[in-house]
Amino acid sequence: LMAYQKVNADQRAPGHSQYLDNDDLQATALDLEWDMEKELEEPGFDQFQLDSAENQNLGHSETTDLNLDSIQPATSPKGRFQRLQEESDYISHYTRSAPKSNRCNFCHLLKILCTAIIVFIFGILIGYYIHTNCPSDSPSSGTVDHQLYQEILKTIQAEDIKKSFRNLVQLYKSEDDMEVSKKIKTQWTSLGLEDVQFVNYSVLLNLPGLSPSTVTLSSSGECFHPDGQPCSEEARKESSQDLLYSYAAYSAKGTLKAEVIDVSYGMADDLKRIRKMKNVTNRIALLKLGKLPLLYKLSLLEKAGFGGVLLYIDPCDLPKTVNPSHDIFMVPLNPGGDPSTPGYPSVDGSFRQSQSNLTSLLVQPISASLVAKLISSPKARTKNDVCSPLQLPNNEIRVVSLQVQTVTKLKTVTNVVGYVMGLTSPDRYIIVGSHHHTAHSYNGQEWASSTAIITAFIRALMPKVKRGWRPDRTIVFCSWGGTAFGNIGSYEWGEDFKTVLQKNVVAYINLHSPIRGNSTLRPVASPSLQQLVVEKNNFNCTRRTQCPETNISSIQIQGDADYFINHLGVPSVQFAYEDIKTLEGPSFLSEALFSTQSTTVEEMDPFFKLHETITKLSGEVILQIANEPVLPFNALDIALEVQNNLKGDQPNTHQLLAMASRLRESAELFQSDEMRPANDPKERAPIRIRMLNDILQDMEKSFLVQQVPPGFYRNILYHLDERTGQFSILVEAWEHCKPLATDETLQEALSKVLNSINSAHVYFKAGLDVFKSVLDGKN
């Protein structure tokens, strides 16, 4: 209580007049007018105000209609208090006319003027003395908080990140990832992070066999490794040891001789067309990666009766500067966590299920050059540089013998976890997650970028902590192990501490694979955090030419954020640099983990300026979520996202539209009646702030559904890709039931979405009722 009172006193702005303090500014459900004058008087407004060209008013005061115009996240100086209705004569409501003066004696006026000047000068001297003697780290208003953030962030230097990155890359060649884990723990401890620990789990890993898998052409008897090279011993010795890592973890193993059937991307329409022409039972599918989650496409192939899969990336789906013809890659077929302990942690005494494979299919990733040999096509691109997709001719038959070899073993996966304890709300956690190299997996470098960035932020943060400053909420830093095998480390840790995390986690900041290109910044954020990301993204704008329109989306992403988004319903943020050409291609190509990158991290970011930008953007988001009295989440943006997901001519959505309208009404009331008073320091009663934050941190939990197609997010607020603006489970159900107008799959999907929207509506209404009861109790 004392801590909250201190925050209240420090946040009080001196510029509020008595007239404004006593004004009744409560809005009704039909008149949701935002008192912008109070917000503009908030300290630090000039630090948060967006450029007028980027600050768009939504203008959605009407809540009784089903207005489904495309709506972007609301923007405001504080990032979450939206002006819901403009009013042309707004200023006149709060303007008092000056009282008419009587005749004044000139001497009397002169005395008053002299007295005022003396008081003014005296006040300046006192203010200067107080300012120079106050400790710089003491809690203060939003302006001082923002200055504190900048003091921390300005110490982040690209050169330091580069040194850290190079030191890490030199460590990964060890067969045991403990060397990397020990290095991270030692470094974090030396920087001053509290209670840095190893959290180990013994898990079931599916590892490469003693020799690579093979594909043999029956017509000629030629045998090939996955990279397209012959199976001769000489070629094997010349190839890299990475050849072993071209495999699908947790695939079935064995040998299958069968006809190869080209299924393109494995979409539902592709399979329907093929099954009309051919018998696919126990055949081998030639499948392109991309467009849909791999686990979903494999489930369709398995259901259709296929026995094996040759998986590849079409060169036409990649930028022209990339030549992946001989590149080999790994894919995990694990939806998450230790497969032997699904849904519960791998702690001592846990029952282990005896399953070494997660699919009945023999799945083998192969290079584009091997595909070209299978279909007798020498090149993917023609002479005029127009790309021709790889495709097996319909009138030709290819029979191959596929041999898949893997070994399943129990191995130890290590997480490194440390924290900075919060001051006023130590039981509320902001989790910041990177990942480190896992032994027996591919040898990429993106994990080193991830680890170097999280370490750079810790290095910048800890000097302030050592001098006595602390965030309001606890920041937990995690370096996950086992990410390449299906986010095993983060899943096991999440399942181990699930009871605590469900109640206490506020947000997850994802640092997985931050540098995938160098042409565009691509933020991904939960709907409730998109407005905050818009504000922070302007931090990166130094010149107007470098400030393209911020394109923030809620899409499915790779990495360890998966458990926190899909099982805990935690709001998440990720900043990453991408290649524009890659973004223009099919989604889900990032599911492939390449053994050797065609472009190294240092080639993409030679001066590590992109690393520095990612660190600073992520760092400011972390500091603001960890330190603001009211969580910087936006309730109304969730309702707007739901309405945007229901746009278009989708069938059977009338009930969903009506429910979405009610959700928007309740979210508007909540944002106006409860979040608006929280913007005034004089109304920040500790019990109200705690209640408000509890509601804000759990808003997305209403959108977790139990059963979704394999590879789809359980949190239905996330899309499959940026091109699909509807609920993913509805898109899949509509595709599934095209021949059947009353398909049960569609009805089930519609019911899941309806129940989620209704749950969120009830959640906001209950929050309003609780606050009303508190107010009534005071009265």
XYZ file of C-alpha atoms in Angstrom, residues 5 18 34 42 116 178 180 307 309 317 335 352 358 540 635 687 693 715:
18
model
C 0.903 5.671 -2.422
C -8.519 23.041 -9.140
C -12.512 11.077 -23.795
C -0.046 14.095 -18.213
C 5.272 38.267 -8.161
C 26.225 -27.562 -21.350
C 27.044 -22.922 -23.992
C 3.019 -43.861 -46.388
C 6.775 -37.797 -47.660
C 9.517 -19.467 -53.301
C 4.032 -29.817 -31.579
C 6.904 -41.833 -19.841
C 4.765 -38.731 -33.733
C 13.602 3.657 -34.498
C -8.826 -3.729 -24.236
C -6.830 -1.626 -4.915
C -4.138 -4.890 -14.015
C -5.058 -18.694 -29.354
